[in-house]
Short mmCIF file of C-alpha atoms and ligand atoms in Angstrom, two decimals:
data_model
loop_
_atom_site.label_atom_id
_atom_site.label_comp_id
_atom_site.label_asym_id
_atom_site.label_seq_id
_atom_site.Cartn_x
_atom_site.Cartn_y
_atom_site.Cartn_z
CA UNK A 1 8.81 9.94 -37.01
CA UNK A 2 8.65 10.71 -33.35
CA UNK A 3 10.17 7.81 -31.22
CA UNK A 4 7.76 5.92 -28.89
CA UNK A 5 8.14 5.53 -25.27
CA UNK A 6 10.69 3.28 -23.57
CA UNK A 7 11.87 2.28 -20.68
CA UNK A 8 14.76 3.97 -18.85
CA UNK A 9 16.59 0.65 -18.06
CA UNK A 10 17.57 -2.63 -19.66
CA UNK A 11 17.06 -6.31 -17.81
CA UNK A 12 20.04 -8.27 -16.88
CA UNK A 13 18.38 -11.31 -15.19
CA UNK A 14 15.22 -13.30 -15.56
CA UNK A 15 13.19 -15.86 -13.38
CA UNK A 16 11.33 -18.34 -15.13
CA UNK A 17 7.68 -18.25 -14.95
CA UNK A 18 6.02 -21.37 -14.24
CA UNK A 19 2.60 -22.00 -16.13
CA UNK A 20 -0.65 -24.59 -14.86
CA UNK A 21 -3.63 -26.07 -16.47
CA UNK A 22 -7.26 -25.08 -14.94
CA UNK A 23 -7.51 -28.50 -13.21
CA UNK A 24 -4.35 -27.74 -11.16
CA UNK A 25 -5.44 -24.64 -9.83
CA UNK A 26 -8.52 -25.78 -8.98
CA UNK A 27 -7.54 -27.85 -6.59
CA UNK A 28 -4.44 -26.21 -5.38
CA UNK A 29 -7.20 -22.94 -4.69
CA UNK A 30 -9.04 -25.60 -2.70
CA UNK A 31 -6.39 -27.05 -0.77
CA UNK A 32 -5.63 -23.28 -0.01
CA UNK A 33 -9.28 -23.04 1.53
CA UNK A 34 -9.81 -20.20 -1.16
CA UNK A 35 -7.67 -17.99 0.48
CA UNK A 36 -5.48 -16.64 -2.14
CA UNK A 37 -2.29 -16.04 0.32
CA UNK A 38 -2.25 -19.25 1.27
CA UNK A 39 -1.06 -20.52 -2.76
CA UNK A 40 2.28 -21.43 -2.80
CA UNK A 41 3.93 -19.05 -5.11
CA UNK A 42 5.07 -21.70 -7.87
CA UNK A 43 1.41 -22.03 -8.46
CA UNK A 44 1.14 -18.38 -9.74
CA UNK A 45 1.21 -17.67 -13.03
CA UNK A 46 1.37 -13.52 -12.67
CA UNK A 47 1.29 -12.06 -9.05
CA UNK A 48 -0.36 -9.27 -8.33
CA UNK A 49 -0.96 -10.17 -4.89
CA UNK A 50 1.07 -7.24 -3.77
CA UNK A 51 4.60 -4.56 -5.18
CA UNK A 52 5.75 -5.32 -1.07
CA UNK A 53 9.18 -6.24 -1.01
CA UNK A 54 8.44 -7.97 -4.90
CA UNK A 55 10.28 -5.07 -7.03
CA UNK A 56 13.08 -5.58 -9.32
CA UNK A 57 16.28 -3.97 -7.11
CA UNK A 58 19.02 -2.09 -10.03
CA UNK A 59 22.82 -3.07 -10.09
CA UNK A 60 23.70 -0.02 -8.24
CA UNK A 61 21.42 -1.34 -5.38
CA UNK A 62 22.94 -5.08 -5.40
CA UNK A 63 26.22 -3.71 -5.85
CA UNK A 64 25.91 -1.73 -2.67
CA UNK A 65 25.20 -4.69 -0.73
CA UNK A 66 28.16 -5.81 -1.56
CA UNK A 67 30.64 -3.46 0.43
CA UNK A 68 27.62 -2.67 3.50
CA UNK A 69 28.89 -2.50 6.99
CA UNK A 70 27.56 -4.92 9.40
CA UNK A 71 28.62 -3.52 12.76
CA UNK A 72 26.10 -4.42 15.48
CA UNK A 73 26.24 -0.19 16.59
CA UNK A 74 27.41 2.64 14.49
CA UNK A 75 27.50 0.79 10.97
CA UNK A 76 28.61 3.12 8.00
CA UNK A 77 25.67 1.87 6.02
CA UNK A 78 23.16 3.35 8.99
CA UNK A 79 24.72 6.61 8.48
CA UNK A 80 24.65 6.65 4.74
CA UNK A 81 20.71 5.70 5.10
CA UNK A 82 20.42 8.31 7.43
CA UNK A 83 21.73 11.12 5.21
CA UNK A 84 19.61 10.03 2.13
CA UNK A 85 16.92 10.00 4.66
CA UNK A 86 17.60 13.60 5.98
CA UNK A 87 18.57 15.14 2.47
CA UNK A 88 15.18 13.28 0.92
CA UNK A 89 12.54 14.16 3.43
CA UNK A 90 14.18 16.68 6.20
CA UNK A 91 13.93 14.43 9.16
CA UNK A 92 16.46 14.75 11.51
CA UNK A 93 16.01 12.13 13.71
CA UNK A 94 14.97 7.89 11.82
CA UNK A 95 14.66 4.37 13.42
CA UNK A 96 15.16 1.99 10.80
CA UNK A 97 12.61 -1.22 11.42
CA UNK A 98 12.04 -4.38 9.44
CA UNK A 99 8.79 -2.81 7.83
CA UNK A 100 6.45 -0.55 7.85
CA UNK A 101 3.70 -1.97 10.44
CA UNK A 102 6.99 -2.72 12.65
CA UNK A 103 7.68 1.06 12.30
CA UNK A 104 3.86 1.66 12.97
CA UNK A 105 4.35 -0.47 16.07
CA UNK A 106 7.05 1.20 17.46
CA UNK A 107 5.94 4.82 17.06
CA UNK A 108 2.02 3.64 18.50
CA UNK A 109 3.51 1.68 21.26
CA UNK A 110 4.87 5.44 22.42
CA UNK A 111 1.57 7.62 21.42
CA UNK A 112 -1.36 5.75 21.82
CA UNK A 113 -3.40 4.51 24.51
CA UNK A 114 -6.87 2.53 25.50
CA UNK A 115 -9.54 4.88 24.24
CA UNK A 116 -7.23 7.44 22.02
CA UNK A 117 -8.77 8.64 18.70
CA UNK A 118 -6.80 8.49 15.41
CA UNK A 119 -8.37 10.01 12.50
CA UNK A 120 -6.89 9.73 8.96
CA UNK A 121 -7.52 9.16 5.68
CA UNK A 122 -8.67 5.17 5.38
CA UNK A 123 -5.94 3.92 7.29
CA UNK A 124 -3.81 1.11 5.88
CA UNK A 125 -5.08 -2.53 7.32
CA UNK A 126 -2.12 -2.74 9.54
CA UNK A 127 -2.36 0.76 10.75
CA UNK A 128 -5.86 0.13 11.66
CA UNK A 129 -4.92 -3.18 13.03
CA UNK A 130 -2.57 -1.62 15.35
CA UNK A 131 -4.70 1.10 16.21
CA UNK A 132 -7.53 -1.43 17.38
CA UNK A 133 -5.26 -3.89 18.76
CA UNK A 134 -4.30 -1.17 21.47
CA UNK A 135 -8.49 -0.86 22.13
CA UNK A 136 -7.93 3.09 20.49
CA UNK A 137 -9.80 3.94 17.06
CA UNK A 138 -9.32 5.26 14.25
CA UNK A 139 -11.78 7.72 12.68
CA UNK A 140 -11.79 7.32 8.54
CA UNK A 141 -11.87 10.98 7.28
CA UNK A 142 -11.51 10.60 3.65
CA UNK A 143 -13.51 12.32 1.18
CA UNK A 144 -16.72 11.09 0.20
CA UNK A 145 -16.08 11.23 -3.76
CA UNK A 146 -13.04 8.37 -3.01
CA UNK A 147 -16.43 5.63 -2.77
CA UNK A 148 -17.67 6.36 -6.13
CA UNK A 149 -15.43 4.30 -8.46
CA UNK A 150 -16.76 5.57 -11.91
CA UNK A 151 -15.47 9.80 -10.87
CA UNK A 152 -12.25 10.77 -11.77
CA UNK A 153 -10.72 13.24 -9.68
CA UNK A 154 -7.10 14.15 -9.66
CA UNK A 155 -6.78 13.83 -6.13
CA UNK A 156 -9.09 10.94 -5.06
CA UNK A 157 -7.67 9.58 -2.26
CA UNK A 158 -7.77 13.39 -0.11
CA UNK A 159 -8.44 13.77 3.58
CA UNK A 160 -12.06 15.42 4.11
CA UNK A 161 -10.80 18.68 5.94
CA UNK A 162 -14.53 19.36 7.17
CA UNK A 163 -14.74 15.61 8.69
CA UNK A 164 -11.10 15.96 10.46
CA UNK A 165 -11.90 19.01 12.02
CA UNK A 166 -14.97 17.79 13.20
CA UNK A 167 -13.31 15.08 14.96
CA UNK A 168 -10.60 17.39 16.38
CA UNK A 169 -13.12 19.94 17.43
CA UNK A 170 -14.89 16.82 19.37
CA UNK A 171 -12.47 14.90 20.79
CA UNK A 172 -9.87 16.65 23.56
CA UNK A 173 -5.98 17.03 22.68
CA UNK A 174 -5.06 14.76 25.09
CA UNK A 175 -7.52 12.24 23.24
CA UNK A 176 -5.43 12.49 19.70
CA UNK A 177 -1.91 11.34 19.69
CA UNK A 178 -2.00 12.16 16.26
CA UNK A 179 -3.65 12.09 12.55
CA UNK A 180 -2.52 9.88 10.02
CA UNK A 181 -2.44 11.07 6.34
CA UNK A 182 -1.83 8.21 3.89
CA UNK A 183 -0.08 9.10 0.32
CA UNK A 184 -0.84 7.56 -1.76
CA UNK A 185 -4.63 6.20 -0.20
CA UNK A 186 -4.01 2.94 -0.46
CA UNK A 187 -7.25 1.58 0.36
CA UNK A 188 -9.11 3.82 -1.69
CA UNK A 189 -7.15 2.69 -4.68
CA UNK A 190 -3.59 4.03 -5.08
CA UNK A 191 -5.42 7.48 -4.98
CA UNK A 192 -2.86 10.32 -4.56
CA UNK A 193 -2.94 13.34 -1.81
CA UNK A 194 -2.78 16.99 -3.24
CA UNK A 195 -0.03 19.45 -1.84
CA UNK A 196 -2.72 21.66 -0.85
CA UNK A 197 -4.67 19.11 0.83
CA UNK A 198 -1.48 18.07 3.08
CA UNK A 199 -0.87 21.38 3.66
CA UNK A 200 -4.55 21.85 4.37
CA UNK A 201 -4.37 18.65 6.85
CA UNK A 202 -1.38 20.22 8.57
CA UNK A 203 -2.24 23.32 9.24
CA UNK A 204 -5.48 21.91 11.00
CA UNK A 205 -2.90 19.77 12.69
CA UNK A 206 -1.36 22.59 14.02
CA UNK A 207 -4.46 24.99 14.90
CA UNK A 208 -5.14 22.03 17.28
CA UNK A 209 -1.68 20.94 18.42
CA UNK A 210 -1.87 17.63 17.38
CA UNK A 211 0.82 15.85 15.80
CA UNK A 212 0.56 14.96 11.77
CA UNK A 213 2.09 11.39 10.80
CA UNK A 214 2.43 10.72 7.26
CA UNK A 215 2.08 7.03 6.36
CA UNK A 216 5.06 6.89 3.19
CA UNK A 217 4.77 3.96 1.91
CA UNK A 218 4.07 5.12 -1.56
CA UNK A 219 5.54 8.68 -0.99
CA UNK A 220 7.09 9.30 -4.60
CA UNK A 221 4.07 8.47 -7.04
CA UNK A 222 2.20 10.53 -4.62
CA UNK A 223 5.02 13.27 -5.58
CA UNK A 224 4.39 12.23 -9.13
CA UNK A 225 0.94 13.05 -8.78
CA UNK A 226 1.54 16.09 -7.30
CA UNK A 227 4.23 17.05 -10.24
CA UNK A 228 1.73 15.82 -13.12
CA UNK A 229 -1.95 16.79 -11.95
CA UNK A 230 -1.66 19.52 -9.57
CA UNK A 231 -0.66 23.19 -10.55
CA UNK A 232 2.25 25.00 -9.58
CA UNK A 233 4.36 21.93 -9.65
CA UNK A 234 4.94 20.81 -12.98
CA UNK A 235 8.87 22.24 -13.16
CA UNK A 236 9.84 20.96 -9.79
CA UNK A 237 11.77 17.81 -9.57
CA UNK A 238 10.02 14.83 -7.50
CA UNK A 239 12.63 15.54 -4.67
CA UNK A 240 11.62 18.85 -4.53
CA UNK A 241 8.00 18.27 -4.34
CA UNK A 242 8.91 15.00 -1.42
CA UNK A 243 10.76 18.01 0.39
CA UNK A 244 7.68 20.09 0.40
CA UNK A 245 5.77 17.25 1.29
CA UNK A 246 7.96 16.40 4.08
CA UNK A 247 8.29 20.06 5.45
CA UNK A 248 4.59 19.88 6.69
CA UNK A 249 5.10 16.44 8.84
CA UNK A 250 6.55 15.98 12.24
CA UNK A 251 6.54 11.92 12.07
CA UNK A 252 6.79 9.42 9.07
CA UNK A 253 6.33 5.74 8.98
CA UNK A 254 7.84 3.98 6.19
CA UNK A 255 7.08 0.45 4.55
CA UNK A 256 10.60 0.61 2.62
CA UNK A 257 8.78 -2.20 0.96
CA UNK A 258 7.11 -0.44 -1.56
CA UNK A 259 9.08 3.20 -3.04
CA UNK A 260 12.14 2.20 -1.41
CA UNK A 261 12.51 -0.85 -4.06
CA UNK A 262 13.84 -3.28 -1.39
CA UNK A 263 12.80 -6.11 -0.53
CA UNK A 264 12.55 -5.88 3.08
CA UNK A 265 13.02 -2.65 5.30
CA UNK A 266 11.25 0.12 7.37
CA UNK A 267 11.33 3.64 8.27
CA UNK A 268 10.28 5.65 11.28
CA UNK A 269 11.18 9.50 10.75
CA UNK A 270 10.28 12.11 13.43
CA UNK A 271 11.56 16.13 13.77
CA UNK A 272 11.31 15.41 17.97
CA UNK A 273 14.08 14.64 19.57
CA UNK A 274 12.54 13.80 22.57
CA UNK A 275 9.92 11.66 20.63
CA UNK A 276 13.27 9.65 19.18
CA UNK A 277 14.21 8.81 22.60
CA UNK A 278 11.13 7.39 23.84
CA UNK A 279 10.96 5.59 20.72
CA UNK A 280 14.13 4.13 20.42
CA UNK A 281 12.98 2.31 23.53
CA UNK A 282 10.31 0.52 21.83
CA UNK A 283 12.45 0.24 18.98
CA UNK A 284 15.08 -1.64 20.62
CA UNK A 285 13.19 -4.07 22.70
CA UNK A 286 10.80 -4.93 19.33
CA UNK A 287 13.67 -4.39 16.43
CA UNK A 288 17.09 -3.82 17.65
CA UNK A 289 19.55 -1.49 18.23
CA UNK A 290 18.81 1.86 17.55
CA UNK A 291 21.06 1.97 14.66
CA UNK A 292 20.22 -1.45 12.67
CA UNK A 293 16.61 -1.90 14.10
CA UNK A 294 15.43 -4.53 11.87
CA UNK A 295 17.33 -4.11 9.31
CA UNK A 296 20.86 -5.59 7.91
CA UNK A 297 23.84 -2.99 6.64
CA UNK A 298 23.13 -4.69 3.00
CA UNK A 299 19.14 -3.78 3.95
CA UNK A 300 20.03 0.05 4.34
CA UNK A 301 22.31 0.65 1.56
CA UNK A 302 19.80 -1.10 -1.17
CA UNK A 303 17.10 1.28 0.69
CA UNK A 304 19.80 4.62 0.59
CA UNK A 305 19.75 3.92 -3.38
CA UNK A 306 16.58 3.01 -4.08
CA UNK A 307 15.10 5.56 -1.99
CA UNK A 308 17.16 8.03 -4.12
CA UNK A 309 16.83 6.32 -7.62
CA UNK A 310 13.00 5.96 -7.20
CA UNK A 311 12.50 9.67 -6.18
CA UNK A 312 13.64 10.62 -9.91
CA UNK A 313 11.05 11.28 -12.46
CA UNK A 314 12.22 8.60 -15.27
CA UNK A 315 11.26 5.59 -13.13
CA UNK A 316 8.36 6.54 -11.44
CA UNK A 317 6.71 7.42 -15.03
CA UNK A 318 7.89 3.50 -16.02
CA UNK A 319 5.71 2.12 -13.70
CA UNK A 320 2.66 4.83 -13.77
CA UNK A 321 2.48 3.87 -17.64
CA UNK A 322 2.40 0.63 -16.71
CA UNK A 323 -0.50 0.42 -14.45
CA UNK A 324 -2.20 3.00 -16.82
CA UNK A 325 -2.32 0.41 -19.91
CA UNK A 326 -4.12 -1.74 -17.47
CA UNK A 327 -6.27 0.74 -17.18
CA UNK A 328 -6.46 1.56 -20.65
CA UNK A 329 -7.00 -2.49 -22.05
CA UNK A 330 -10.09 -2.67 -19.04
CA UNK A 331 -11.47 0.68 -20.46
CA UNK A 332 -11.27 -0.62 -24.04
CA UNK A 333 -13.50 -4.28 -23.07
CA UNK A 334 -15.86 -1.97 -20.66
CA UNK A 335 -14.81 -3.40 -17.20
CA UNK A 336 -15.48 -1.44 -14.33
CA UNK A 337 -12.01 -0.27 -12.16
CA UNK A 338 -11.77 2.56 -9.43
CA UNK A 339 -10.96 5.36 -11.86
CA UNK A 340 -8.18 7.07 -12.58
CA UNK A 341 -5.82 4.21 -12.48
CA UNK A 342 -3.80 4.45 -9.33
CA UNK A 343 0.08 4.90 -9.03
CA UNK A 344 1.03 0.99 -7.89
CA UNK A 345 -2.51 -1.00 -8.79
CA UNK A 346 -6.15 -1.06 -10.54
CA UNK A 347 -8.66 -1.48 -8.21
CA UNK A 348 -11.39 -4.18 -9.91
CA UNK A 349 -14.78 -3.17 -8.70
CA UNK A 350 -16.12 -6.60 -7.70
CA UNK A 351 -19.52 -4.99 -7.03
CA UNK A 352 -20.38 -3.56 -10.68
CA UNK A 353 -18.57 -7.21 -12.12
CA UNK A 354 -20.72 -9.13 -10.30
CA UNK A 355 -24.12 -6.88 -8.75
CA UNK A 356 -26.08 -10.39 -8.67
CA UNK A 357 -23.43 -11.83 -5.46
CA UNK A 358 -24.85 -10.90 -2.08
CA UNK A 359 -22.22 -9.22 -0.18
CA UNK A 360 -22.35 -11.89 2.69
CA UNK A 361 -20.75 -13.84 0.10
CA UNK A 362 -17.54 -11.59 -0.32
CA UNK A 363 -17.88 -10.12 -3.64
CA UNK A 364 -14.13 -9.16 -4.35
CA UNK A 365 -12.69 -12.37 -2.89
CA UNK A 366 -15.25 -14.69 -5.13
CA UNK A 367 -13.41 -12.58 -8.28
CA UNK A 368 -9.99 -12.92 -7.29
CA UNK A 369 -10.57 -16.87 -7.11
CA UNK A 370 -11.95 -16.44 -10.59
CA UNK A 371 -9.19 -14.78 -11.65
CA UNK A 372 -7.19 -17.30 -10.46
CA UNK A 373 -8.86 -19.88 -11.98
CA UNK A 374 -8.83 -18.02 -15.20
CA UNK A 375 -4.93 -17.50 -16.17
CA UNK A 376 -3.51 -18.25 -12.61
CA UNK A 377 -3.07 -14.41 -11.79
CA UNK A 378 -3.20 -13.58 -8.46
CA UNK A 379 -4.58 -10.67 -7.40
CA UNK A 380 -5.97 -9.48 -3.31
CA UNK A 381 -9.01 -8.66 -1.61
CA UNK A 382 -10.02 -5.43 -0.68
CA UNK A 383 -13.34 -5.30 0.68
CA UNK A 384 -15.24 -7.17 4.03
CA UNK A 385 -12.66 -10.09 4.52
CA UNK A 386 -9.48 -7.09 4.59
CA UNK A 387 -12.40 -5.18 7.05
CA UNK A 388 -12.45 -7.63 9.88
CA UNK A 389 -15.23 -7.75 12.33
CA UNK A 390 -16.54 -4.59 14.44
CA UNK A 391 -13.87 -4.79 17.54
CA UNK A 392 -17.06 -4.12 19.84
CA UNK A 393 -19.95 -5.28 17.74
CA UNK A 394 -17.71 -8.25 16.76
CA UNK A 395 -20.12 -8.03 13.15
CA UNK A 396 -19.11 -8.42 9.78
CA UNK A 397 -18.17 -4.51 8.20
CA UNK A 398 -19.26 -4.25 4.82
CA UNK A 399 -17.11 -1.25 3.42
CA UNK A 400 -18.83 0.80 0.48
CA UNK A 401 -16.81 -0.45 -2.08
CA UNK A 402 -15.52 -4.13 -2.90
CA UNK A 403 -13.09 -4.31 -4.60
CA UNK A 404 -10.06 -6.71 -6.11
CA UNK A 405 -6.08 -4.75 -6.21
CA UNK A 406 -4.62 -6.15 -9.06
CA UNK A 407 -0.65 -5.03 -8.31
CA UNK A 408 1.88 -4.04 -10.74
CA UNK A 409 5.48 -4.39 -9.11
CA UNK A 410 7.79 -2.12 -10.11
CA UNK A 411 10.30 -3.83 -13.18
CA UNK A 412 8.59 -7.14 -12.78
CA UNK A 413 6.55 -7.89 -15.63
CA UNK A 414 6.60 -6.51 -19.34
CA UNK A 415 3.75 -4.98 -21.36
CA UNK A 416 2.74 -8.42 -22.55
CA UNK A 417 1.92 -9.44 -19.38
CA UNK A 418 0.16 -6.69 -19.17
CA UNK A 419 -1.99 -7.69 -22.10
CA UNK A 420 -2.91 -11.36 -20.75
CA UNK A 421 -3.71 -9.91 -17.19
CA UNK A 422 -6.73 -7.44 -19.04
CA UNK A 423 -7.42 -10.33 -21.54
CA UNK A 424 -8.21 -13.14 -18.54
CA UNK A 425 -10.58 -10.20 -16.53
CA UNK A 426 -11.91 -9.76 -20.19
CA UNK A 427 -13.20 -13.44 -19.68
CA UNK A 428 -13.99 -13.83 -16.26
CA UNK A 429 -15.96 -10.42 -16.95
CA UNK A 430 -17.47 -12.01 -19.92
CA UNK A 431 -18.28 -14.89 -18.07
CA UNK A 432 -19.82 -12.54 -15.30
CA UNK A 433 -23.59 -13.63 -15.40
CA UNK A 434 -22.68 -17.21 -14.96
CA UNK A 435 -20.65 -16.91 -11.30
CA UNK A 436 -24.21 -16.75 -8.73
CA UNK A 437 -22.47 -17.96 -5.61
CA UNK A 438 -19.63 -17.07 -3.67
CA UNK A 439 -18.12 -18.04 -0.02
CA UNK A 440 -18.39 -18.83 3.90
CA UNK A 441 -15.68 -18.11 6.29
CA UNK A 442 -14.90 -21.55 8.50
CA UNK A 443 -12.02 -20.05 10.38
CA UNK A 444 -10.21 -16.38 11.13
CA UNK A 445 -8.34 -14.79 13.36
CA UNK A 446 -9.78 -11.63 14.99
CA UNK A 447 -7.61 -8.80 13.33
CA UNK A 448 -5.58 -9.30 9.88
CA UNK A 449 -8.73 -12.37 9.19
CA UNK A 450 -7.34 -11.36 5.27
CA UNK A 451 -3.91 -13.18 5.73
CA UNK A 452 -5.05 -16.59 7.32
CA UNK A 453 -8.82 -16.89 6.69
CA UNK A 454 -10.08 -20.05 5.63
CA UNK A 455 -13.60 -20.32 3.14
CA UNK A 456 -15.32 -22.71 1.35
CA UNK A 457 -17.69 -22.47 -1.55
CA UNK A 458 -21.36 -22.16 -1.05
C1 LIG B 501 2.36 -1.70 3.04
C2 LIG B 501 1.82 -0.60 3.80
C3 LIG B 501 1.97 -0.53 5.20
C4 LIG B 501 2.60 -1.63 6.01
O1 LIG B 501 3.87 -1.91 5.62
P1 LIG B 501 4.51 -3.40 5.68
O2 LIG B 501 5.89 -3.16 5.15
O3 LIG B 501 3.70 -4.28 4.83
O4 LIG B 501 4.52 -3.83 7.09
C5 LIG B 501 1.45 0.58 5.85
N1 LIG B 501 0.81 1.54 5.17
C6 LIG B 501 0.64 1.51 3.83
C7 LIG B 501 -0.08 2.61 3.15
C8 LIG B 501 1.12 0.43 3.11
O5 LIG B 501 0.93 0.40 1.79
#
């Protein structure tokens, strides 16, 4: 008999997980205004909210901590970070920052300015919000196909060449700091990049002499991707395929947050050494000191191993399998999910679950408090509460798709969990016909609304 799959690690601590009764959440979502962030944690049964800083770190990584150097300048444990980070992805030249939108803050503070144009492929919320927030905009150039949740392409989450050049051909040099490529496409549902579409995306970069920044927070199951879907790559190792990846980029931002498996830390890579020094600038008067940032010595030698240990093939495929029996469970009871399952998360589409909710309502949101309600699983909004108001028109934007993330973090939960996460959507979804109404906004901020909003049913 052929042995079944396993995982490539054992578990040498637990946290208790604390369980409610219906009545409780109900009014601990109200006294949260139905804003699912603002739940106290202990009042979450399963979170899915996000895999941000949540992931399980390994021994080695906790052991490292142990014997980091704290210096204020010069620390060992910089240097060791900055050697993973040169032998991993090429860079010569890394800021380390508390996370990634800190990173993103840093290197826009230097590029961009009132007016600039930054196309990409549906930047990240806080990319966006620090895009806008500087009165520049950014220009979503992702492929069409990425809006229809029921096709399943390999490589759903790819920058539309023909729309980026477009925008370059339109817009002058000086206009373009730089374009943004996003692997994997978060916002379009954990949807991975192809090699030959970041190579495509950089050489356009070139042809116009504009700079291509690769958003990295979930740089190695993009690799996987690239090592299990695309051909020509099935024999390389994922740090082969990160180098190639890497080779066509001349600035990274990094939410360590996510692949790194640490639970707080940020990376801003860049080939430029004269980019570095106007950075570190920024860097220092927002972070720190060039060589800490935002970061503590135990901070970068967690991220120098996990960066390493998650850029092996054993434990990305752990968590892909993961997220796939998600996938697999919703397939078997029919429920609707942006298809193929992502790399980190299934996607819920809260339009299909419920078509008879106006959108004014906020489909995805009214199914993540249903969720809630459900088991006390926690999942987050992605859809016209994440897409803030037009910065001119100050409107509502309804995106095509709504739709609710449900997050696996990396060595968190088991396969049984697994199992009661697609059993509770199996009964909100069977449920469906009898949710009619959903929600009204009574207070938000003008960019990030998601984080602090504050509803109430209608
Ligand atoms: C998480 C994330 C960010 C922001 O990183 P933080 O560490 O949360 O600040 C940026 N881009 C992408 C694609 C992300 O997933």
């Amino acid at each position: 008999m052929q042995l079944p799959y396993c995982e490539p690690y054992k578990i040498k601590m637990t946290e208790a997980i604390r369980t409610s009764t219906r009545e409780e959440r109900e009014r601990w979502i109200r006294e949260a205004h139905y804003n699912l962030f603002k739940l106290r944690a202990d009042q979450v049964m399963i979170d899915l909210l996000t895999d941000s800083g949540t992931e399980s770190m390994s021994d080695r990584q906790w052991g490292a901590m142990m014997t980091a150097d704290e210096s204020y300048a010069g620390a060992a444990s910089y240097y060791r970070l900055k050697a993973v980070i040169e032998k991993i992805f090429g860079m010569p030249y890394f800021l380390p920052t508390h996370q990634g939108r800190a990173a993103e803050n840093v290197i826009f503070s230097t590029l961009l300015k009132e007016g600039d144009i930054v196309p990409g492929n549906s930047h990240f919320d806080t990319t966006k919000g620090h895009i806008e927030f500087r009165r520049a905009v950014a220009i979503d150039c992702t492929i069409d196909a990425a809006a229809d949740t029921q096709r399943e392409l390999p490589f759903k989450g790819e920058m539309d060449l023909e729309k980026l050049e477009a925008v370059l051909k339109k817009y002058p040099k000086e206009k373009i700091p730089c374009v943004v490529l996003t692997i994997t496409n978060n916002t379009a549902g954990g949807q991975p990049v192809s090699m030959r579409n970041i190579k495509g995306t950089a050489e356009l970069c070139r042809r116009y002499g504009i700079p291509l920044l690769i958003d990295s927070a979930r740089f190695a199951q993009n690799a996987y991707f690239i090592k299990t879907r695309e051909e020509g790559y099935a024999d390389k190792t994922i740090k082969e395929i990160v180098r190639e990846i890497y080779s066509y980029a001349d600035i990274m931002t990094m939410s360590a947050k996510k692949d790194g498996i640490v639970n707080m830390g940020g990376i801003l890579g860049m080939r430029s050494e004269e980019l570095f020094r106007k950075a570190s600038q920024f860097n220092i008067m927002f972070e720190g000191y060039v060589t800490y940032g935002g970061m503590t010595g135990r901070d970068m030698e967690a991220l120098a191993i996990g960066l390493d240990e998650n850029t092996e093939f054993e434990q990305l495929d752990a968590r892909i399998r993961q997220v796939k029996l998600l996938g697999d469970l919703l397939d078997e009871y029919g429920i609707p999910y942006q298809r193929p399952a992502g790399g980190h998360a299934i996607f819920l589409d809260a339009k299909k679950i419920l078509p008879n909710l106006p959108k004014e309502q906020f489909i995805a949101q009214t199914l993540g408090i249903e969720l809630y309600l459900e088991a006390g699983i926690r999942g987050v909004e992605i859809g016209s509460i994440l897409a803030d108001r037009d910065p001119v028109t100050h409107e509502n934007r309804y995106p095509k798709l709504e739709l609710l993330r449900l997050t696996i973090p990396s060595r968190i939960y088991t396969d049984n969990h697994i199992r009661v996460i697609a059993a509770a959507c199996r009964n909100v979804f069977e449920r469906r016909e009898s949710i009619t109404s959903g929600y009204r906004i009574t207070f938000e901020h003008p960019i990030l609304r998601h984080f602090t909003v504050e509803l109430e049913k209608i």
